[in-house]
CSV table of C-alpha atoms in Angstrom, one decimal:
chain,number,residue,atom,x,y,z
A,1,UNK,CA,-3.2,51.9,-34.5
A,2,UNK,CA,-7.2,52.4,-34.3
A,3,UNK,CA,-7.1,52.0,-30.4
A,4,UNK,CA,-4.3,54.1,-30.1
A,5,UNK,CA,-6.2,56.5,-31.8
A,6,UNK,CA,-8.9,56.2,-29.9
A,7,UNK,CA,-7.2,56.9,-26.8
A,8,UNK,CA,-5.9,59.9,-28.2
A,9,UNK,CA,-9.2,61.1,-29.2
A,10,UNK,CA,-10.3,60.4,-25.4
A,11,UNK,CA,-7.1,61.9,-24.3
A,12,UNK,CA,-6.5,58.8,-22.4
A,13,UNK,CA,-3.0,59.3,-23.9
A,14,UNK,CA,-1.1,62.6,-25.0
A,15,UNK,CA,-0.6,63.5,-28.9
A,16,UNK,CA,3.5,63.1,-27.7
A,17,UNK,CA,2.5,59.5,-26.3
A,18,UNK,CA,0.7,58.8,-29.5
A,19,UNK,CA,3.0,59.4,-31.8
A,20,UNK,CA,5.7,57.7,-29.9
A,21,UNK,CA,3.8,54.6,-30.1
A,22,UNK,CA,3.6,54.6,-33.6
A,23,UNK,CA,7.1,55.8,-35.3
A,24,UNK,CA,8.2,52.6,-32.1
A,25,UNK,CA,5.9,50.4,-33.6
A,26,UNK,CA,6.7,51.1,-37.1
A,27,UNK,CA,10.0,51.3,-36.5
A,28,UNK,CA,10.0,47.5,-35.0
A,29,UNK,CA,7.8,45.9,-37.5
A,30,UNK,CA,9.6,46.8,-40.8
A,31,UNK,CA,9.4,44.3,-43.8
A,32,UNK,CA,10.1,44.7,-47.4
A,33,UNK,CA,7.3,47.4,-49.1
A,34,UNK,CA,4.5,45.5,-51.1
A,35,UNK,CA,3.4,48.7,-52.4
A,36,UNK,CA,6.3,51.2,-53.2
A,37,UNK,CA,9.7,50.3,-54.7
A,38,UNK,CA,12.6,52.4,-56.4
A,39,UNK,CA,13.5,52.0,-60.2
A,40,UNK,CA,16.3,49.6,-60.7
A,41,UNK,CA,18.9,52.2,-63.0
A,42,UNK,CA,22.2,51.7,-60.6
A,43,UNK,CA,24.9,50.6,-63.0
A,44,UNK,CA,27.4,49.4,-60.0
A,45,UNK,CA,27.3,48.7,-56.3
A,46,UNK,CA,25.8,51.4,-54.2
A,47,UNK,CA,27.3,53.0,-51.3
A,48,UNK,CA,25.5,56.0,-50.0
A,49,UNK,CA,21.6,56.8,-50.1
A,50,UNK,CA,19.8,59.8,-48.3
A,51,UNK,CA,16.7,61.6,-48.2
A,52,UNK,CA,16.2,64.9,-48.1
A,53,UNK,CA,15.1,66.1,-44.6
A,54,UNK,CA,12.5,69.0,-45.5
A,55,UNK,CA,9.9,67.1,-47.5
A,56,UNK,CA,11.5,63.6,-47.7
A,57,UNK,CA,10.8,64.2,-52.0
A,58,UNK,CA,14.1,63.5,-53.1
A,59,UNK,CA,16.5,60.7,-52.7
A,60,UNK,CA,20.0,60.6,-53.7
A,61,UNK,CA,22.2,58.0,-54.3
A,62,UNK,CA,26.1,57.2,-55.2
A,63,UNK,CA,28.0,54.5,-57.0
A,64,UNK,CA,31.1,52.7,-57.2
A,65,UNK,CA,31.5,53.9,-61.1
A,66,UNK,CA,31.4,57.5,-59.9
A,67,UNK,CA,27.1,57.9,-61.4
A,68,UNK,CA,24.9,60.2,-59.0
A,69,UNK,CA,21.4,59.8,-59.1
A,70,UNK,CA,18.2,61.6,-57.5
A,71,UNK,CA,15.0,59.6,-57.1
A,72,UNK,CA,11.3,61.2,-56.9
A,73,UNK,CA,9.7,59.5,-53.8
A,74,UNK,CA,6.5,61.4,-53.8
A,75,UNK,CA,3.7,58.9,-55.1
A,76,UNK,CA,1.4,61.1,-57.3
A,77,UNK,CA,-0.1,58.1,-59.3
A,78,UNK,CA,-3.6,58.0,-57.2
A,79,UNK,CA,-2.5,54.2,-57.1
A,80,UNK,CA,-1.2,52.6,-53.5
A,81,UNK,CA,1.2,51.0,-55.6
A,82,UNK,CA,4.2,52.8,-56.9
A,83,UNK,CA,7.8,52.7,-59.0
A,84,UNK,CA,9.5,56.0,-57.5
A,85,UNK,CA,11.4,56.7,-60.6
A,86,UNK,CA,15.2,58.5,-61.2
A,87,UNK,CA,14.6,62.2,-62.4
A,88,UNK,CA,18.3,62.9,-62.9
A,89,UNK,CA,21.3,61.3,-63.3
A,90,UNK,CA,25.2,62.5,-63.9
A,91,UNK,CA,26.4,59.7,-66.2
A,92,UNK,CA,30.1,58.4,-65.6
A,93,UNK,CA,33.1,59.4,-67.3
A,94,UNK,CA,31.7,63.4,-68.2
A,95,UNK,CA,32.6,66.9,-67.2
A,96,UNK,CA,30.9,67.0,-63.3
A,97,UNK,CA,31.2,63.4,-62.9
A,98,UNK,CA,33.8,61.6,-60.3
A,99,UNK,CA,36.2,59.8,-62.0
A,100,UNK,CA,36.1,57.2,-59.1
A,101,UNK,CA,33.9,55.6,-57.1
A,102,UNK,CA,31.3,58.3,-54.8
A,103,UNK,CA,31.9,57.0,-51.6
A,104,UNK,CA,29.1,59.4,-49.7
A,105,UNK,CA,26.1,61.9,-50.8
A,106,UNK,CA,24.4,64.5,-48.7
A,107,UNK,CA,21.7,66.9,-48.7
A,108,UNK,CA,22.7,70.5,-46.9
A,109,UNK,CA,20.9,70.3,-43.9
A,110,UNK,CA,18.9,73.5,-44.4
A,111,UNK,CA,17.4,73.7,-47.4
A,112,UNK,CA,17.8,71.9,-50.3
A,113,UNK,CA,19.5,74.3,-53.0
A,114,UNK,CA,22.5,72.5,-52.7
A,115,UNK,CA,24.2,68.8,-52.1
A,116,UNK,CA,27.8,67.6,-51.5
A,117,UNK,CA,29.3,64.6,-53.0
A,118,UNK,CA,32.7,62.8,-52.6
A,119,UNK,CA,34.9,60.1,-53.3
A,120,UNK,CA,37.7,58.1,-54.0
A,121,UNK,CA,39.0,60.8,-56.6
A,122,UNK,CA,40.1,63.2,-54.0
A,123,UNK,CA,37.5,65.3,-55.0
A,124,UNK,CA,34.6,67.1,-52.7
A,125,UNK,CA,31.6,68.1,-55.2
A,126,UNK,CA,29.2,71.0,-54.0
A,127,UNK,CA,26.3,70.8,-56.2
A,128,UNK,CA,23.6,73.6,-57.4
A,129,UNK,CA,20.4,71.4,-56.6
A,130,UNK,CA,18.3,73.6,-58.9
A,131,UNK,CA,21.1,73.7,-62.0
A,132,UNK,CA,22.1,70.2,-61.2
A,133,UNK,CA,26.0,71.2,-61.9
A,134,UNK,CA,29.1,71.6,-59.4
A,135,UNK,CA,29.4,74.9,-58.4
A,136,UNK,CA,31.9,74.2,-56.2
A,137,UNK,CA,34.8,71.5,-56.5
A,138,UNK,CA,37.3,71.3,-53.7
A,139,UNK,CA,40.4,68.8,-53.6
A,140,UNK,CA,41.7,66.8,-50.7
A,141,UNK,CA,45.2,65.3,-49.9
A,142,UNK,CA,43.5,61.6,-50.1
A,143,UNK,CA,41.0,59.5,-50.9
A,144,UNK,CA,37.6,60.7,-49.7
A,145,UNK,CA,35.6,57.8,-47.7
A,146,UNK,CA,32.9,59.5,-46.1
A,147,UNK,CA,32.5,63.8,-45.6
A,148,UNK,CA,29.8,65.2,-42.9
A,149,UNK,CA,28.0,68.3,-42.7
A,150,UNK,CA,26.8,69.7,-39.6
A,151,UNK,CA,22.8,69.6,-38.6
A,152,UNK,CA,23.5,72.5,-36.2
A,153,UNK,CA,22.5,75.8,-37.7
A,154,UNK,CA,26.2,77.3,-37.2
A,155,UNK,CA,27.4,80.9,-38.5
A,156,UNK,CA,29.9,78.9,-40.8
A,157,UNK,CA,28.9,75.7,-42.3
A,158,UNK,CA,31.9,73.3,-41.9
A,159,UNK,CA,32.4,70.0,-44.1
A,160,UNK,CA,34.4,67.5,-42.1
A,161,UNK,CA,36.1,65.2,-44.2
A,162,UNK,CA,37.4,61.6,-43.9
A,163,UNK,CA,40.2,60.3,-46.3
A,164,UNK,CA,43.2,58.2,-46.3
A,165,UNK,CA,45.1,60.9,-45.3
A,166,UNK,CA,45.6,60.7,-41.5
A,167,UNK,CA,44.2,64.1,-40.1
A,168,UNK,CA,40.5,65.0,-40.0
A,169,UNK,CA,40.3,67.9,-42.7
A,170,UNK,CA,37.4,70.9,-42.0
A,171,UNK,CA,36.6,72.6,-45.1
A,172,UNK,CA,34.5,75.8,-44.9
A,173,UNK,CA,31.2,75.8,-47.2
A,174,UNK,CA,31.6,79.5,-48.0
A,175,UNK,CA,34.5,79.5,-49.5
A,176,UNK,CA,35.8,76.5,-50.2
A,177,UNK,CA,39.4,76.2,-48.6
A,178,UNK,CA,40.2,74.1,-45.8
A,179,UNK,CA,40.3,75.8,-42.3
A,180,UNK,CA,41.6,73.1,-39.9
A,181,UNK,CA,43.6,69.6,-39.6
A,182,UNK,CA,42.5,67.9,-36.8
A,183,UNK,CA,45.5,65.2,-36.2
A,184,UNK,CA,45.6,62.5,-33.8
A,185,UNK,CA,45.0,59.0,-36.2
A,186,UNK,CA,48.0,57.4,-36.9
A,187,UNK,CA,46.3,56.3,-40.3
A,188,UNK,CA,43.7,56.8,-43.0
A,189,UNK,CA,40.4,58.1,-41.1
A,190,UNK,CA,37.3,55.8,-42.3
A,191,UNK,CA,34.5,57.7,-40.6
A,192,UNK,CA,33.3,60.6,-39.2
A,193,UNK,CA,30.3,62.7,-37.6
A,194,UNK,CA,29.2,65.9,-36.7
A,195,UNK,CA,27.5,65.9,-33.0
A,196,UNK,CA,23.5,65.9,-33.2
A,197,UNK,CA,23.2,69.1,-31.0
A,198,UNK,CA,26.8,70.7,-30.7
A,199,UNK,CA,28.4,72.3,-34.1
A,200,UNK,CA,31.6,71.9,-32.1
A,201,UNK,CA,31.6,68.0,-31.5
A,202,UNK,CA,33.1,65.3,-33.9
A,203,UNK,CA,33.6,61.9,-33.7
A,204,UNK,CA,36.4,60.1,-35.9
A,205,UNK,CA,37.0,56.1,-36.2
A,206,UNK,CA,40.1,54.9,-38.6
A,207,UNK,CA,41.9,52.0,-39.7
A,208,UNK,CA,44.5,52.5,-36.6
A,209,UNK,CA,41.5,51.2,-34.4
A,210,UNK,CA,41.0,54.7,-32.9
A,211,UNK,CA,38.0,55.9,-32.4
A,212,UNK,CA,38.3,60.0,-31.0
A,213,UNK,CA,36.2,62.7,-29.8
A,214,UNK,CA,37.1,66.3,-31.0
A,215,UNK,CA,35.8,69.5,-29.6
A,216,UNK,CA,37.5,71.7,-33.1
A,217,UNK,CA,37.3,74.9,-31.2
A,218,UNK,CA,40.5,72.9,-29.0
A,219,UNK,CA,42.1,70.9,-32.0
A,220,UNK,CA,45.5,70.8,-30.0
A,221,UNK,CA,44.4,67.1,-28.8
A,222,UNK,CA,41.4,65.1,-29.1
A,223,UNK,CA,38.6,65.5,-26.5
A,224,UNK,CA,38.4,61.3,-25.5
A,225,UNK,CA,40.3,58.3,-27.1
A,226,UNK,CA,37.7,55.4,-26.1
A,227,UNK,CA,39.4,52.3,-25.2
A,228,UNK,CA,37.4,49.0,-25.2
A,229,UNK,CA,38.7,48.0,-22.5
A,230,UNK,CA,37.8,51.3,-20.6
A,231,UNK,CA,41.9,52.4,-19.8
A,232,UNK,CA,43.1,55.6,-20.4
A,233,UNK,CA,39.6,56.9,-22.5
A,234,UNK,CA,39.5,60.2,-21.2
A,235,UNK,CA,42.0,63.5,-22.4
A,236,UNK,CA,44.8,60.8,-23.0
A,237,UNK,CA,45.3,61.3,-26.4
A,238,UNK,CA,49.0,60.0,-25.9
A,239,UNK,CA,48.4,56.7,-25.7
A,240,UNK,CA,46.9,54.7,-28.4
A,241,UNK,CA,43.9,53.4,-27.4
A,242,UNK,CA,41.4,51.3,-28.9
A,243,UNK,CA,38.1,51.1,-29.3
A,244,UNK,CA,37.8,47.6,-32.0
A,245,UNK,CA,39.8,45.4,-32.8
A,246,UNK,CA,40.5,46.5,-36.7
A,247,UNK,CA,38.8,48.9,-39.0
A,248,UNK,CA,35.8,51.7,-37.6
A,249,UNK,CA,34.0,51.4,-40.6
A,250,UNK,CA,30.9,53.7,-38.8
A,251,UNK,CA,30.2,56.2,-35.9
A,252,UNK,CA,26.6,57.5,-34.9
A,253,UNK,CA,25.9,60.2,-32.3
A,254,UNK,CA,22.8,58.9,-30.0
A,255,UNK,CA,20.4,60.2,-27.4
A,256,UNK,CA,21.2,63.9,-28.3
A,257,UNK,CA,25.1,62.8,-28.4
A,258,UNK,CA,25.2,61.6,-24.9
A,259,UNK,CA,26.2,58.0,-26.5
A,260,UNK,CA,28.1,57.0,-29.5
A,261,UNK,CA,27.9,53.7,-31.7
A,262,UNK,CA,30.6,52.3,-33.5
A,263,UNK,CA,31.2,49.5,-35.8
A,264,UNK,CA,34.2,47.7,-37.1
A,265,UNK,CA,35.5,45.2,-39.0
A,266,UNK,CA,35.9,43.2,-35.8
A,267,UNK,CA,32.7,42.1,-36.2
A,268,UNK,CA,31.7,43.9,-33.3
A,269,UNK,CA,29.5,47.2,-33.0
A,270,UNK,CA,29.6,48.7,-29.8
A,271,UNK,CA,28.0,51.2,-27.8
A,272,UNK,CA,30.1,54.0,-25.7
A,273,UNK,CA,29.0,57.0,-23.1
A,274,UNK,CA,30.4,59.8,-23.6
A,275,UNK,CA,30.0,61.9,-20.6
A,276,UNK,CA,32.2,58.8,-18.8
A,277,UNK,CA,34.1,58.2,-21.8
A,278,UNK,CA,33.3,54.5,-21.4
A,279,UNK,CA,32.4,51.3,-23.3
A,280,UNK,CA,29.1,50.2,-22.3
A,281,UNK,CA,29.5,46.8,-23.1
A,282,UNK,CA,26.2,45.9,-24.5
A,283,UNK,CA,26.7,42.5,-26.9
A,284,UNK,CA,25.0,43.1,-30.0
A,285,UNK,CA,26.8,39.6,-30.6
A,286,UNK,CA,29.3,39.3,-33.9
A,287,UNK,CA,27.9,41.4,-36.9
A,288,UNK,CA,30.0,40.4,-40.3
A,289,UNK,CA,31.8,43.0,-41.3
A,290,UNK,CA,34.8,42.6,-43.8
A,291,UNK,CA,34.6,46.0,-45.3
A,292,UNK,CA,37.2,48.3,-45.2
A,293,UNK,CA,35.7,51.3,-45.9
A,294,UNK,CA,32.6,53.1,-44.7
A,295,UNK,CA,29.4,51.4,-43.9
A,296,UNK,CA,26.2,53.4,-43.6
A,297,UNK,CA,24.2,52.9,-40.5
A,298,UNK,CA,21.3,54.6,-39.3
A,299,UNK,CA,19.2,54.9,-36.2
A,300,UNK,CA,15.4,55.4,-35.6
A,301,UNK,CA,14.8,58.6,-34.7
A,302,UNK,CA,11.9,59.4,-31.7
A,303,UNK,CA,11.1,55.7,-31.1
A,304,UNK,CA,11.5,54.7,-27.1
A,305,UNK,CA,13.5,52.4,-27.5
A,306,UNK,CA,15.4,53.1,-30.0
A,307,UNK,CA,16.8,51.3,-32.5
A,308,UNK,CA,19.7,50.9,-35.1
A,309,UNK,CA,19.9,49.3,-38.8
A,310,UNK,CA,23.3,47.8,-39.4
A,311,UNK,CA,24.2,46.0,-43.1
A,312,UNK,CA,25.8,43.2,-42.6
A,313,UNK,CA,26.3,40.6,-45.7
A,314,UNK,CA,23.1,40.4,-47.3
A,315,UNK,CA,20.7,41.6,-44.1
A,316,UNK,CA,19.9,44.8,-42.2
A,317,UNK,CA,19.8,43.6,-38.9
A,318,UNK,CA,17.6,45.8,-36.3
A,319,UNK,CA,18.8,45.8,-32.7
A,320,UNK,CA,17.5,47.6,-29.6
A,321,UNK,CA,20.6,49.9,-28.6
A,322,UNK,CA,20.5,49.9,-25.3
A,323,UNK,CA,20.4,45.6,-24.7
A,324,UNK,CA,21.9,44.8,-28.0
A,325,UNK,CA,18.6,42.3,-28.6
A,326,UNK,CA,18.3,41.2,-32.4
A,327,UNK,CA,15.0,42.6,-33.0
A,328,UNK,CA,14.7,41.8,-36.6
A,329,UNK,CA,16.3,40.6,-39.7
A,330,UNK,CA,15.8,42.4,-43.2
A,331,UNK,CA,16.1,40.0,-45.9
A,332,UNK,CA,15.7,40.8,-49.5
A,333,UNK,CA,18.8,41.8,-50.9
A,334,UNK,CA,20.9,39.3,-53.7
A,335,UNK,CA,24.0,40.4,-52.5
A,336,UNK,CA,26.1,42.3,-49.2
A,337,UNK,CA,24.5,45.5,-48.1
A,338,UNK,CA,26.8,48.2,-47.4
A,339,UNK,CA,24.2,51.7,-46.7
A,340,UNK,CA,21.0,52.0,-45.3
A,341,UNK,CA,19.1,55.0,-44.4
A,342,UNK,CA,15.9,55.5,-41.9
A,343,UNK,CA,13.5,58.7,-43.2
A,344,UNK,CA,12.0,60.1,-40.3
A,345,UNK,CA,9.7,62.2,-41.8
A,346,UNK,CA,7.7,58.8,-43.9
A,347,UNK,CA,9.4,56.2,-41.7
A,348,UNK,CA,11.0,54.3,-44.2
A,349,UNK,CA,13.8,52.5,-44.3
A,350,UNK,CA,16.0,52.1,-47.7
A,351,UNK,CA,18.9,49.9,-48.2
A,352,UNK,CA,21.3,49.6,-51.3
A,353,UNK,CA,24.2,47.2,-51.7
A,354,UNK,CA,26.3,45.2,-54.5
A,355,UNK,CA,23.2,44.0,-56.2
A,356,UNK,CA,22.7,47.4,-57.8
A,357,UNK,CA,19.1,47.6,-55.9
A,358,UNK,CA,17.6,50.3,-53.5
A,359,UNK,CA,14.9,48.0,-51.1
A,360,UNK,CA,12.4,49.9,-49.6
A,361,UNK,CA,11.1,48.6,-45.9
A,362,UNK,CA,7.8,49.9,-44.5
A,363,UNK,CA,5.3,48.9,-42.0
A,364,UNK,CA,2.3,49.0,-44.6
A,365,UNK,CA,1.0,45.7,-44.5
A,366,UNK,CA,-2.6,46.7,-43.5
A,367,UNK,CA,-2.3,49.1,-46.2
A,368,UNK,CA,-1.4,46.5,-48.8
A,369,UNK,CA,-4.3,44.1,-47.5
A,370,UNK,CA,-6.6,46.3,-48.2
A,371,UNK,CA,-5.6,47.2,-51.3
A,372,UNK,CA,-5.4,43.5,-52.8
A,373,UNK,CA,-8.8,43.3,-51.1
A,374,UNK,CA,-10.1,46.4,-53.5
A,375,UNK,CA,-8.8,44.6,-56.2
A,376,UNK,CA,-10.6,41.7,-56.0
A,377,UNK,CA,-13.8,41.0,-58.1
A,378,UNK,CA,-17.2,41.3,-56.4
A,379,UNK,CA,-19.2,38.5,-57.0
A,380,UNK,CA,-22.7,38.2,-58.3
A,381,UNK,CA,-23.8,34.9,-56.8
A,382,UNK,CA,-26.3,34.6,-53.8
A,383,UNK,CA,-24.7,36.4,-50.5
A,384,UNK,CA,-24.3,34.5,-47.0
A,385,UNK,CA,-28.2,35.3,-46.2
A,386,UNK,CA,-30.0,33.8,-48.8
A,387,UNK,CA,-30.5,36.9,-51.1
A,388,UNK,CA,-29.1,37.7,-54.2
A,389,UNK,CA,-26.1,40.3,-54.1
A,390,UNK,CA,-26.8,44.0,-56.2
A,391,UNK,CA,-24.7,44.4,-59.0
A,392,UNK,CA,-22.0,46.7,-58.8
A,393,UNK,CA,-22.3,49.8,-60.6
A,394,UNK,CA,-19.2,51.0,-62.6
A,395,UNK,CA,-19.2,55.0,-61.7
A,396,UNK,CA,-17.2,55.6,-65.1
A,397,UNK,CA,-20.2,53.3,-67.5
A,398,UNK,CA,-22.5,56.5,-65.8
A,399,UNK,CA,-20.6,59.0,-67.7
A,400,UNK,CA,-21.1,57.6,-71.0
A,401,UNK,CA,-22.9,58.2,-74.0
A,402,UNK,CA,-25.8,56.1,-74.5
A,403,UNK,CA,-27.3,57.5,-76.9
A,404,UNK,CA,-27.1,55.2,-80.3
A,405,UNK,CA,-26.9,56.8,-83.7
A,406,UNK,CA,-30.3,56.1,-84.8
A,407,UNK,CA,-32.0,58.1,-82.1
């Protein structure tokens, strides 16, 4: 990092080029955080962490027995070390609660007064983030696996919602009714995700093996079907085309949603273009995957290349999108890991799973060396020359009283 500084200093690289470097480096060299970890209060196994994207503060997290829970991340100890601890929770089995398990939490994308919440009650959960209670509940034909909100600035803010219902349900924020039914799965619809850069686009994967494009402002038909083996993917929503060979637990828009990722229970994730509508056929090799319900990946975000964290058993395995090489594999976890989320503000990465844990993975090794190294006791013997060492001075012992009684 010091010579990249360096040349950035001597403008021998740009401040663009520089910080490229880095978030690329950091996001490569990940490991399990010596110095920061999150305070163990799940109660069941977790399925959906995020961050808030303004000032990265606040975590929240879901669980199978329907608790929320919202983390402090912010490290105001003065120590390197740190325990970020929960600041509120919604117990189980009370009046805002889900009575089921809460299947995926998110921040609103533009400020954070409010957050959505949902699950396998049929219920949709828009929370006051300042009261900490539901000002909104709205109620869907089937069980809720994952809901997405828009990171477009739009005029209405539209909640996509995925449930075991076939059609693609859009509820509108504002007032809370749905607005459109977007139907082209033949069965319950597993994931789903708002384009990176057009309010417009969604993508859709099921438990029919489809995996579809929608442009809503057309909701007639779907905009692609992908097809793995690249028949028929483009305005052919007729035929049923498909993209894995079981479950889409997963889609992620890429590369300002020029490219889609997918992952199913196939074992397979796969990478598609969607200006050709094709499979790009990049082997990421067999990823286990036996869940049939949503699994949270994520990707780094302004690294060249790129890369994506995918659970899979007890692991978050790092690959480089664009060759599918294995860059890295995150071992820590006691159990299957089933959400993972990359902050691009801090660059850290936090996993959650069955074992009821939230891991934190950094790149702060040089960090924690050299605060073990402040730790250590200074010795008084002779140094490496010959001569004696000074004693070190304790800066509190000046600021007593010395002064005995007597005098």
């Amino acid at each position: 990092m010091f010579r990249s500084l360096e040349n950035a200093r001597a403008g021998v690289v740009s401040p663009n080029a520089f910080r490229t470097i880095e978030i690329t480096k950091r996001s490569y060299n990940l490991q399990l955080s010596q110095l920061r970890d999150i305070e163990s209060v799940h109660t069941a196994l977790i399925n959906s962490i995020q961050v808030d994207n303004k000032i990265g503060r606040y975590m929240l997290s879901g669980c199978a027995d329907g608790t929320i829970y919202i983390h402090d991340l912010f490290n105001l100890s003065g120590s390197p070390s740190h325990t970020c601890k929960a600041v509120w929770r919604e117990k189980k089995a009370t009046v805002n609660s889900h009575n089921a398990s809460v299947e995926t939490v998110q921040w609103y994308p533009f400020d954070m007064g409010l957050f959505v919440t949902s699950g396998l009650d049929k219920i949709l959960k828009i929370w006051d983030a300042n009261t900490l209670q539901p000002c909104s509940k709205i109620s869907a034909k089937g069980q809720i696996y994952q809901h997405h909100m828009s990171p477009v600035p739009a005029k209405n803010c539209v909640i996509a919602v995925a449930s075991s219902d076939h059609n693609v349900v859009l509820f509108d924020l504002r007032i809370g009714n749905c607005t459109q039914e977007l139907r082209g799965h033949s069965n319950a619809v597993i994931s789903c995700e708002w384009s990176s850069n057009d309010e417009h686009i969604l993508a859709t994967g099921g438990s029919d093996s489809r995996l579809l494009v929608w442009d809503i402002r057309s909701a007639k038909h779907c905009l692609l079907s992908l097809d793995i083996e690249n028949k028929n993917a483009v305005l052919d929503h007729k035929k049923a085309n498909r993209a894995h060979d079981g479950y889409i637990s997963s889609v992620k828009f890429i590369d300002n949603s020029t490219s889609l990722l997918s992952f199913g229970t196939d074992n397979k994730l796969r990478l598609w273009n969607l200006v050709s509508g094709k499979n790009q056929e990049v082997d990421y090799g067999n990823i286990k995957n036996n869940r049939k319900k949503k699994i949270q990946i994520d990707v780094s975000q302004n690294s060249n290349p790129s890369v994506v964290y995918v659970p899979s058993d007890g692991n978050i395995l790092i690959f480089e999108i664009k060759t599918g090489d294995l860059v890295n594999t995150l071992t820590g976890h006691y159990n299957k890991t089933n959400c993972c989320y990359f902050d691009p503000i801090y660059l850290y990465l936090y996993s959650g799973g069955y074992d009821q844990t939230i891991l934190v993975w950094s790149d702060d090794n040089v960090q924690y060396v050299g605060y073990t190294d402040s730790k250590k006791p200074v010795s008084s013997s002779k140094s490496k020359f010959g001569r004696p060492q000074k004693p070190v001075v304790d800066p509190e012992s000046l600021l007593e009283d010395a002064w005995s009684d007597e005098d």
